mmCIF file of C-alpha atoms in Angstrom:
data_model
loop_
_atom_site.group_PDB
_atom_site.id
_atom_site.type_symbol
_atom_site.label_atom_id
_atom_site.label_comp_id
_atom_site.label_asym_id
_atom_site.label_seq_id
_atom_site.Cartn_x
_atom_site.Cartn_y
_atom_site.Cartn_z
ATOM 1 C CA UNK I 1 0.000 0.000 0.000
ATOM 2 C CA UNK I 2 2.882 2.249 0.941
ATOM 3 C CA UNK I 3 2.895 3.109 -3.295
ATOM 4 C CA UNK I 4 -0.138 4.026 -3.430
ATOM 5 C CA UNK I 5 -0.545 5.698 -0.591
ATOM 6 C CA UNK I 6 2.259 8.035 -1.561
ATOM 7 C CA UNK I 7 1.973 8.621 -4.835
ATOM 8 C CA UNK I 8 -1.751 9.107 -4.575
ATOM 9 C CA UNK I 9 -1.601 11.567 -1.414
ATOM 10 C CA UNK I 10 0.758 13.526 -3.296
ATOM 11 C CA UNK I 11 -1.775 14.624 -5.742
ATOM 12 C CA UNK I 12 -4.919 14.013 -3.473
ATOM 13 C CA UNK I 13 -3.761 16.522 -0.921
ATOM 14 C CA UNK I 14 -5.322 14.266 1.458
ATOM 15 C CA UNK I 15 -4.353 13.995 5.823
ATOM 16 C CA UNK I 16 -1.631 12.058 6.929
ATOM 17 C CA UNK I 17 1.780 10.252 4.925
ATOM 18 C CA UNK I 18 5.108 12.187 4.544
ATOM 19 C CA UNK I 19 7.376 12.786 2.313
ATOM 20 C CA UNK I 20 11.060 12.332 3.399
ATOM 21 C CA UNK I 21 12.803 15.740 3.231
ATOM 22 C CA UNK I 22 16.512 16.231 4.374
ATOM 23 C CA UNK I 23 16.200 18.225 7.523
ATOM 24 C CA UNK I 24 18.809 21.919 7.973
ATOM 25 C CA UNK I 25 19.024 21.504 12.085
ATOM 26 C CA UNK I 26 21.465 23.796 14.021
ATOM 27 C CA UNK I 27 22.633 20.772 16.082
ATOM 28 C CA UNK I 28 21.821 17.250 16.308
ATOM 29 C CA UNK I 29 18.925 16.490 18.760
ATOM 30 C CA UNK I 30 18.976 14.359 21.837
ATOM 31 C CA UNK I 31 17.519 10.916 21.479
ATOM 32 C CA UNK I 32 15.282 9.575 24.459
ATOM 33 C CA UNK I 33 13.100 5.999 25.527
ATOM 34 C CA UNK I 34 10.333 6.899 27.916
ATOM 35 C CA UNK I 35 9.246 4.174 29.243
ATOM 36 C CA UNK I 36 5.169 4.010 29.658
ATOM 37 C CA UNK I 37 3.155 1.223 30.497
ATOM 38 C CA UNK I 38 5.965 -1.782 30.147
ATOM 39 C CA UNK I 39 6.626 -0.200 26.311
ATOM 40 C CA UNK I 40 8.886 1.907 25.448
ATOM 41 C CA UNK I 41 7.973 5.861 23.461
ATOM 42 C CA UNK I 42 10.836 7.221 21.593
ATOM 43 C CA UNK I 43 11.702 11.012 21.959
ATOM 44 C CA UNK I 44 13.867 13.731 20.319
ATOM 45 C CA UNK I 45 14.870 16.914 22.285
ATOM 46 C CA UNK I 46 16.428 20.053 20.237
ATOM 47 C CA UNK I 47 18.048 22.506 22.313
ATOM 48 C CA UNK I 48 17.628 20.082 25.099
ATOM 49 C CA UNK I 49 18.159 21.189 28.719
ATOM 50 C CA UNK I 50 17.362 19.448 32.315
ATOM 51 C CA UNK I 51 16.116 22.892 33.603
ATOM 52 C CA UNK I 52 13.792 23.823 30.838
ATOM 53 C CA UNK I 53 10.628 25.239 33.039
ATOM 54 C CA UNK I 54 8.469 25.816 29.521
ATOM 55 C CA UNK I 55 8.927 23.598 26.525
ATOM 56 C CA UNK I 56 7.608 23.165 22.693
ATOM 57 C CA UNK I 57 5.991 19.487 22.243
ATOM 58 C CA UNK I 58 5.273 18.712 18.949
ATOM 59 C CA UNK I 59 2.662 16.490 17.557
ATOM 60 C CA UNK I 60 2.593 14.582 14.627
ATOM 61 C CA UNK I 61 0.326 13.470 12.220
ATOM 62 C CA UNK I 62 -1.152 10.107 11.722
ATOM 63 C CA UNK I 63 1.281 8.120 10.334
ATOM 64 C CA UNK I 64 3.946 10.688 10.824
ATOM 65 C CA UNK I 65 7.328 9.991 13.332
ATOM 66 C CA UNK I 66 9.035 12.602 15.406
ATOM 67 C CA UNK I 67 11.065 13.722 12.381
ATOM 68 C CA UNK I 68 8.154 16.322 11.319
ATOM 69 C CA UNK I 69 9.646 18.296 13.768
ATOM 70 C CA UNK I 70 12.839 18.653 11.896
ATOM 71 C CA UNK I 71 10.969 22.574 10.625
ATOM 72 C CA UNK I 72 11.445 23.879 13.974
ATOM 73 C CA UNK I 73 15.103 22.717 14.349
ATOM 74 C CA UNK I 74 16.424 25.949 13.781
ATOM 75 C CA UNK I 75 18.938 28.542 15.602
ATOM 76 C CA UNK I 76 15.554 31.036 15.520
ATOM 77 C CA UNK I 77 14.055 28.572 17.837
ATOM 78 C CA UNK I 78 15.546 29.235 21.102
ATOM 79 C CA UNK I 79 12.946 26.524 23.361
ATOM 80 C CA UNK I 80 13.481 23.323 24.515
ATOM 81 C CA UNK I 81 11.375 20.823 21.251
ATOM 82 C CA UNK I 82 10.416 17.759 22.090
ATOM 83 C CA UNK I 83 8.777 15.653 19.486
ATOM 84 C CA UNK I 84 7.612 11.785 19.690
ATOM 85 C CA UNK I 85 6.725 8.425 18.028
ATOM 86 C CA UNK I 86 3.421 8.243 19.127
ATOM 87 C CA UNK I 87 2.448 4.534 20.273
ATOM 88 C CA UNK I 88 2.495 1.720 17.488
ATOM 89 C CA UNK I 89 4.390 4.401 15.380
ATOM 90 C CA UNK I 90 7.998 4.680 14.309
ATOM 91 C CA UNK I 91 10.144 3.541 17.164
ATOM 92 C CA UNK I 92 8.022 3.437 19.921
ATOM 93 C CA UNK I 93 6.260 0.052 20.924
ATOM 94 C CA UNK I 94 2.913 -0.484 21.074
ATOM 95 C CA UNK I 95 0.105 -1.925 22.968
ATOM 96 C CA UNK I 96 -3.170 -3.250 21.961
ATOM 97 C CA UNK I 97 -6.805 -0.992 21.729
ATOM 98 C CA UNK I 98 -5.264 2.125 21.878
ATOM 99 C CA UNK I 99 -8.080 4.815 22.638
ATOM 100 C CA UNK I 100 -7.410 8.690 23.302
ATOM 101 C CA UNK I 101 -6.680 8.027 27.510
ATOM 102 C CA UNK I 102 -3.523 6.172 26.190
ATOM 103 C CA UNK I 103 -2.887 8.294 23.372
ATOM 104 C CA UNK I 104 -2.672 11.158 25.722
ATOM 105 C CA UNK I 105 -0.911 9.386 29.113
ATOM 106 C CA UNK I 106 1.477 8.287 26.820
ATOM 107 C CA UNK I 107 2.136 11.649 25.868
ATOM 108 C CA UNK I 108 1.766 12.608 29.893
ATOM 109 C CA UNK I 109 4.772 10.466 30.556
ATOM 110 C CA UNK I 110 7.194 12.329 28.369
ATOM 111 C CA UNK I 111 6.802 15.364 29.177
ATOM 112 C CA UNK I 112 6.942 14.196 32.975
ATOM 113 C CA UNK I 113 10.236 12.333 32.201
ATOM 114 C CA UNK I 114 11.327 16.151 30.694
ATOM 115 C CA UNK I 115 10.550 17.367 34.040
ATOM 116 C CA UNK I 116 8.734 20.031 31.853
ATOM 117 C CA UNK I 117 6.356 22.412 33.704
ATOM 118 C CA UNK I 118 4.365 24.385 31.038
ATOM 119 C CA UNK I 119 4.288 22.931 27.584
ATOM 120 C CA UNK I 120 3.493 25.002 24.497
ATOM 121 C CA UNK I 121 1.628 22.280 22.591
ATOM 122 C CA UNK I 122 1.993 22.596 18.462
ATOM 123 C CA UNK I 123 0.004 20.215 16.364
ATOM 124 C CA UNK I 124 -0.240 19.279 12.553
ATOM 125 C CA UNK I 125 -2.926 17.251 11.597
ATOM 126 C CA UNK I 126 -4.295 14.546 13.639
ATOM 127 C CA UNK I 127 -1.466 15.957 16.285
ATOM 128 C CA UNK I 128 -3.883 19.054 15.997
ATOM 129 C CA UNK I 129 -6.826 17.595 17.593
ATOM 130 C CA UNK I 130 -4.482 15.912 19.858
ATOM 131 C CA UNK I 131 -3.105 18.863 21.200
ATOM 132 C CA UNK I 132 -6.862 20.047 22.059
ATOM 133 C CA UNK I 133 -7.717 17.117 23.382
ATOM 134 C CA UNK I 134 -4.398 17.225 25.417
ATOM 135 C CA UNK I 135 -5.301 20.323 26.951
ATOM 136 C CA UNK I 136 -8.845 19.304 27.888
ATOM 137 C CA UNK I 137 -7.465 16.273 29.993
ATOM 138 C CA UNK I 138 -4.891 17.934 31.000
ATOM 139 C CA UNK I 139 -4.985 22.009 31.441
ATOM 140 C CA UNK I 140 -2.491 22.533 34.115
ATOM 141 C CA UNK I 141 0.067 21.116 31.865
ATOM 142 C CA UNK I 142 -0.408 23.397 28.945
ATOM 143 C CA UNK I 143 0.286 26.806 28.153
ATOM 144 C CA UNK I 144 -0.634 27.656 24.750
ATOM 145 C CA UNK I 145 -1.334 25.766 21.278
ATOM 146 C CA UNK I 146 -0.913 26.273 17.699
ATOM 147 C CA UNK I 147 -2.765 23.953 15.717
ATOM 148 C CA UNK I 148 -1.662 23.442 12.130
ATOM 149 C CA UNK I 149 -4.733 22.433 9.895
ATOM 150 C CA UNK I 150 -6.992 20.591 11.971
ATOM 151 C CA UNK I 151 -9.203 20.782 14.800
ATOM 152 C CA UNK I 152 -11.510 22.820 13.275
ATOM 153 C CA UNK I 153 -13.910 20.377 12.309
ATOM 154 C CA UNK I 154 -14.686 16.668 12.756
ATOM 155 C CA UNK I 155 -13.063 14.219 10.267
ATOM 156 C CA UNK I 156 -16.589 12.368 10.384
ATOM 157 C CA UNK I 157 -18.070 15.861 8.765
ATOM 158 C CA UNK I 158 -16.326 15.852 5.483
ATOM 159 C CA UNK I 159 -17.871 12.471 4.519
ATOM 160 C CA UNK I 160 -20.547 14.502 3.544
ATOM 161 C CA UNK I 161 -18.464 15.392 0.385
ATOM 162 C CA UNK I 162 -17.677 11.855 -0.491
ATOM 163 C CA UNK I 163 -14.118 11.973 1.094
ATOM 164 C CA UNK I 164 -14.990 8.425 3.152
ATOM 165 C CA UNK I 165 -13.736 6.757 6.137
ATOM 166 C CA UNK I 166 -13.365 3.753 3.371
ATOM 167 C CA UNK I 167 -11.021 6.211 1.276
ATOM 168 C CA UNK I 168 -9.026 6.977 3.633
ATOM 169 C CA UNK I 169 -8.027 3.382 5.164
ATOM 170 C CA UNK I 170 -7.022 2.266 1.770
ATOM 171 C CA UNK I 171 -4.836 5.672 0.851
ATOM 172 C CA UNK I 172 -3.272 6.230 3.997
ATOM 173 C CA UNK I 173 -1.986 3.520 5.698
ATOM 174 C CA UNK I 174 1.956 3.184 5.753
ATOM 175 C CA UNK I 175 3.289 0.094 7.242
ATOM 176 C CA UNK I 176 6.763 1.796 6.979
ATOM 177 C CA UNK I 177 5.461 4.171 10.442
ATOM 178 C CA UNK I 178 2.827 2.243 11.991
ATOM 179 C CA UNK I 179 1.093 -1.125 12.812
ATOM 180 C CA UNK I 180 -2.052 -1.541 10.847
ATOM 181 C CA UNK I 181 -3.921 -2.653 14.331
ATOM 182 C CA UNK I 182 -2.928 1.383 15.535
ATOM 183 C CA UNK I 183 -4.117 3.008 12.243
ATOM 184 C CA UNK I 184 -7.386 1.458 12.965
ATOM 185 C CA UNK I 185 -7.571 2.225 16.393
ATOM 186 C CA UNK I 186 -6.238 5.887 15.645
ATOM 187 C CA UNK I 187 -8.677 5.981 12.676
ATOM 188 C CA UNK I 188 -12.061 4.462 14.935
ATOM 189 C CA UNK I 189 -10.243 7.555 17.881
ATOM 190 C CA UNK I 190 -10.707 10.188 15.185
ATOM 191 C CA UNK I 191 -13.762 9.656 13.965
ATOM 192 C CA UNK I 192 -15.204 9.129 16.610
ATOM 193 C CA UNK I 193 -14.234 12.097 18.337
ATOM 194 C CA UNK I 194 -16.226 15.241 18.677
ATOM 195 C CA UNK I 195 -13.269 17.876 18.489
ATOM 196 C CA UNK I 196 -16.238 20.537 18.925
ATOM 197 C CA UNK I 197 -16.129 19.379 22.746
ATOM 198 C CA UNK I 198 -12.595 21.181 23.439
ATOM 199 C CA UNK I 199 -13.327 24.433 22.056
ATOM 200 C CA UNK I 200 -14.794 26.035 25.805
ATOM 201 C CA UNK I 201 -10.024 25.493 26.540
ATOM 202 C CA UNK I 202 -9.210 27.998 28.837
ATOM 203 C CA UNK I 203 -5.950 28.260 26.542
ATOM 204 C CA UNK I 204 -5.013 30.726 23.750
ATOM 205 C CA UNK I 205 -5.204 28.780 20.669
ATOM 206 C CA UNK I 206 -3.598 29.736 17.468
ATOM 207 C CA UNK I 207 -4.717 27.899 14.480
ATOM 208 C CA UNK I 208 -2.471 28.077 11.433
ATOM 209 C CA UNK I 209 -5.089 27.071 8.757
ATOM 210 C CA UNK I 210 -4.364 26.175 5.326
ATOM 211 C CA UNK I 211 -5.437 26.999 2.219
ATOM 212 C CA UNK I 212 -8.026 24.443 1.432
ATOM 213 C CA UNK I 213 -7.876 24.967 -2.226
ATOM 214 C CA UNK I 214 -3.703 24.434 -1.998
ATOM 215 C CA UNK I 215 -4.633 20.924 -0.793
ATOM 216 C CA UNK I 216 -7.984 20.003 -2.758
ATOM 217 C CA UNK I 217 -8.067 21.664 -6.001
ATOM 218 C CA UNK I 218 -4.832 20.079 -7.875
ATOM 219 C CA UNK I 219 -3.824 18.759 -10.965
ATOM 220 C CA UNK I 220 -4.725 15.765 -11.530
ATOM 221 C CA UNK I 221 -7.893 16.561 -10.324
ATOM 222 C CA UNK I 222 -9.315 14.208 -7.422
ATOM 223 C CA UNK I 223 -12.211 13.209 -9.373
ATOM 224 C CA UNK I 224 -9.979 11.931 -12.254
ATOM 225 C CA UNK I 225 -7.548 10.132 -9.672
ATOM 226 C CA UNK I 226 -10.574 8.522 -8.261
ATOM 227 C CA UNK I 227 -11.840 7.368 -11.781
ATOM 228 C CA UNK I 228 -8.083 5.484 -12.604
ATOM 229 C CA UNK I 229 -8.168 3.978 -9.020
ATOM 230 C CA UNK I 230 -11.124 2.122 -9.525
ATOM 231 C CA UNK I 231 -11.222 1.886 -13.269
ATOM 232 C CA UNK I 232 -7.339 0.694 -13.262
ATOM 233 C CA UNK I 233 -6.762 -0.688 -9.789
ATOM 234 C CA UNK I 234 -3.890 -2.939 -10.890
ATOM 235 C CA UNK I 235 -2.066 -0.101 -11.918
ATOM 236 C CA UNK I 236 -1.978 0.807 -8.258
ATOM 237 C CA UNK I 237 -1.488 -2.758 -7.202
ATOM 238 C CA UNK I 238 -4.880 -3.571 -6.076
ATOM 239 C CA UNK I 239 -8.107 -6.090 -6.979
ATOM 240 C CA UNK I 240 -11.100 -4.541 -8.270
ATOM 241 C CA UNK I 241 -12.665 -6.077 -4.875
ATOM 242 C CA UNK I 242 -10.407 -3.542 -2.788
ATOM 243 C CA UNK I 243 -11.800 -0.354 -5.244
ATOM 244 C CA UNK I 244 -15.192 -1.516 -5.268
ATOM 245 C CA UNK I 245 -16.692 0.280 -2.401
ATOM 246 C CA UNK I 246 -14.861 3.573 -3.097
ATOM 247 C CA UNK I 247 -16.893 6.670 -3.158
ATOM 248 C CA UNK I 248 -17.511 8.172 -6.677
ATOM 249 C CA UNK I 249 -16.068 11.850 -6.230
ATOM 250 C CA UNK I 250 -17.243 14.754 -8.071
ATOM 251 C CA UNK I 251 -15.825 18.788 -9.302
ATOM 252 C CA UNK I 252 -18.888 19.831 -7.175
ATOM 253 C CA UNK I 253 -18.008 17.227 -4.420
ATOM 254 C CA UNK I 254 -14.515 18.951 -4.440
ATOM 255 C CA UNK I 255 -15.799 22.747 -4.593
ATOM 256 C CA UNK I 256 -18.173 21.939 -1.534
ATOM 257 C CA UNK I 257 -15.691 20.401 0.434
ATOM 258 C CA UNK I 258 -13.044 23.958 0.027
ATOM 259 C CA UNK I 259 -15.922 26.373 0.643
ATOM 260 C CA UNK I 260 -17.142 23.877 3.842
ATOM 261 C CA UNK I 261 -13.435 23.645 4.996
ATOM 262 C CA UNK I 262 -12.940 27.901 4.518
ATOM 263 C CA UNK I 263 -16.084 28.782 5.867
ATOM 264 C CA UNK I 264 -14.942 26.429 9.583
ATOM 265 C CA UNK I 265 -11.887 28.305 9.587
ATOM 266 C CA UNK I 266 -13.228 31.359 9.350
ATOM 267 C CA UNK I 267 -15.754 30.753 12.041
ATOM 268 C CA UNK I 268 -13.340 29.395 14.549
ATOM 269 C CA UNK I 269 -12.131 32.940 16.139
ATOM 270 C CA UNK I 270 -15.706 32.861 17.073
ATOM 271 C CA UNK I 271 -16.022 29.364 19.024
ATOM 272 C CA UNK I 272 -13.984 30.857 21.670
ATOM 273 C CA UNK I 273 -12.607 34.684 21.989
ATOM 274 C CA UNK I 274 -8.774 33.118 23.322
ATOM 275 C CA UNK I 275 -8.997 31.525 19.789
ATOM 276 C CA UNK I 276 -6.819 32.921 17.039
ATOM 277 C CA UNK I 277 -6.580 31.894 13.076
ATOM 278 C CA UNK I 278 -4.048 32.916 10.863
ATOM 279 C CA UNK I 279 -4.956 31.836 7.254
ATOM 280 C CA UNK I 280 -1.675 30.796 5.537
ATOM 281 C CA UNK I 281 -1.404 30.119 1.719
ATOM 282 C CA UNK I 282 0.333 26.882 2.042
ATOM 283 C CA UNK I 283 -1.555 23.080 1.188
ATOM 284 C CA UNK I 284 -2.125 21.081 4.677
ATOM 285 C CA UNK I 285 1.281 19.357 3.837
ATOM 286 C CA UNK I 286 2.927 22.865 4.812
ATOM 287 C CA UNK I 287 5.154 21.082 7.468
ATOM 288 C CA UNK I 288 6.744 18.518 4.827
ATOM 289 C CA UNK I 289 7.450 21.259 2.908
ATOM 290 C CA UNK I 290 10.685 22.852 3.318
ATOM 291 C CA UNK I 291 10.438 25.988 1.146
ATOM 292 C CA UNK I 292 7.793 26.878 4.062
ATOM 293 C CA UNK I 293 9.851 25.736 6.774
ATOM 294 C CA UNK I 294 10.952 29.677 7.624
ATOM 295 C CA UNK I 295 7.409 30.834 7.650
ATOM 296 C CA UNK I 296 6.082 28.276 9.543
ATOM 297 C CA UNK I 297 8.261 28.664 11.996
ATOM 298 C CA UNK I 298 8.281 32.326 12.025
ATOM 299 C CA UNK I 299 4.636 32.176 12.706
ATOM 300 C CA UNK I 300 4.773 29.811 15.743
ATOM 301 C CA UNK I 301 7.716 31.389 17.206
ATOM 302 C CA UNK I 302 5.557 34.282 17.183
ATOM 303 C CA UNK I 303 2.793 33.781 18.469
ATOM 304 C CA UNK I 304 4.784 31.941 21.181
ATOM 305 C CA UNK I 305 6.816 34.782 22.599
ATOM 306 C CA UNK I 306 4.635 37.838 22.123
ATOM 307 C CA UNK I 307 0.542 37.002 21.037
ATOM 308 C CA UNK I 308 1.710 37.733 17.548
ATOM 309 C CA UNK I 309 1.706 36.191 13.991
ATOM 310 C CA UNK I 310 4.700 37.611 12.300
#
């Protein structure tokens, strides 16, 4: 699947696999096992310290590792980063029916084993609505949070548009960073989750949204990629039994889905008056991106030391 899945969310635009990039890092992290619950989570610390009272975490997307932090390994970034394998990812073990208590002791335990105090939580992704529902379990351990893409609306919501639970199981799973048992259990944890339910956060939120029509509207279009999956599935290594229950995608399907996903990110200052959104012209793959690596960080770095997006 891992050939599909990455040549097809190139052009799709859709959530979760990375690219590879080669990472430009001022010095070489520090490498970390936290052990939680007889497994062990693997961490990276840039600019790491023993006394660091505040601290960036970063959180990855589904199917993404700890190197998606490699954009905020910069001399500009003068905090403490600590990014992480999530469970059944990368190189961190695993255990079995992961659910979003887990998910987020797991992520508990590392910053405890950082001895961290106040954690400035950034996001991409499905590490978006993990950050907010971070915060909502645990409040005193957060002091801020950018979210990059996501958390603005319910993955359940855009099925609406055709863009399926189905869809994404068969694009998106990468054996390369994760068991297939996790991507289910992550998948069944997202859509199941009501992200709506952690907008009352005490916390100032910055949302770095992204241009919805960077990610949807490309060329190929998603319509025509859908036709060749299930029209020529071998070409993609699959049986016409694997295609068959794939949603037919429309143009209007598509152009719904942008002016849906612009009209939520418009509307989330609103939800809550600590909330912030910054509308960026970059796709939702901004962070594998490295000719947007300065902005990005430029924006959270920001935001982080003085309220602003610069």
């Amino acid at each position: 699947m891992k050939k599909l899945a990455l040549s097809l969310a190139l052009l799709l635009g859709l959530v979760y696999i990375l690219m590879p990039f080669s990472p430009v890092q001022a010095e070489s992290p520090r490498q970390e096992y936290i052990s939680f619950q007889g497994v062990e989570i693997f961490t990276q610390a840039y600019n790491y310290t023993s006394k660091a009272n505040e601290a960036i975490i970063y959180l990855p997307g589904l199917g993404s590792t700890h190197y998606d932090a490699r954009f905020l390994h910069n001399s500009s970034n003068t905090y403490m980063t600590v990014s992480l394998d999530y469970l059944g990812h990368g190189k961190s073990g695993t255990l079995p029916n992961i659910n979003w208590d887990l998910h987020l002791d797991s992520i508990k335990a590392v910053i405890d084993a950082y001895n961290i105090n106040k954690v400035h939580l950034v996001g991409h992704s499905f590490g978006a609505d993990t950050a907010m529902m971070f915060a909502k379990k645990y409040p005193g351990s957060v002091k801020d949070i950018v979210l990059i893409d996501r958390a603005y609306y319910n993955f359940a919501e855009i099925e609406q548009f055709n863009f399926t639970r189905s869809l994404i199981e068969l694009l998106e799973y990468n054996p390369e960073t994760l068991t297939y048992e996790a991507f289910i259990n992550y998948l069944d944890m997202s859509y199941g989750n009501d992200i709506s339910q952690t907008w009352d956060l005490k916390k100032k939120v910055l949302l770095l949204g992204g241009d919805p029509a960077q990610t949807f509207l490309t060329e190929p279009s998603i319509p025509f990629m859908i036709f060749l999956l299930k029209t020529f599935p071998d070409w993609f290594g699959l049986t016409q039994e694997q295609v068959a229950h794939l949603p037919d995608i429309s143009e209007k399907d598509v152009l719904d889905l942008v002016s849906f996903l612009d009209e939520k990110l418009f509307a989330f200052e609103e939800v809550n008056h600590r909330f912030k959104m910054f509308y960026t012209p970059f796709s939702h793959r901004m962070v594998f991106e490295p000719e947007h690596f300065d902005s990005i960080r430029g924006y959270i770095l920001g935001y982080l030391k003085n309220g602003k997006v610069q």
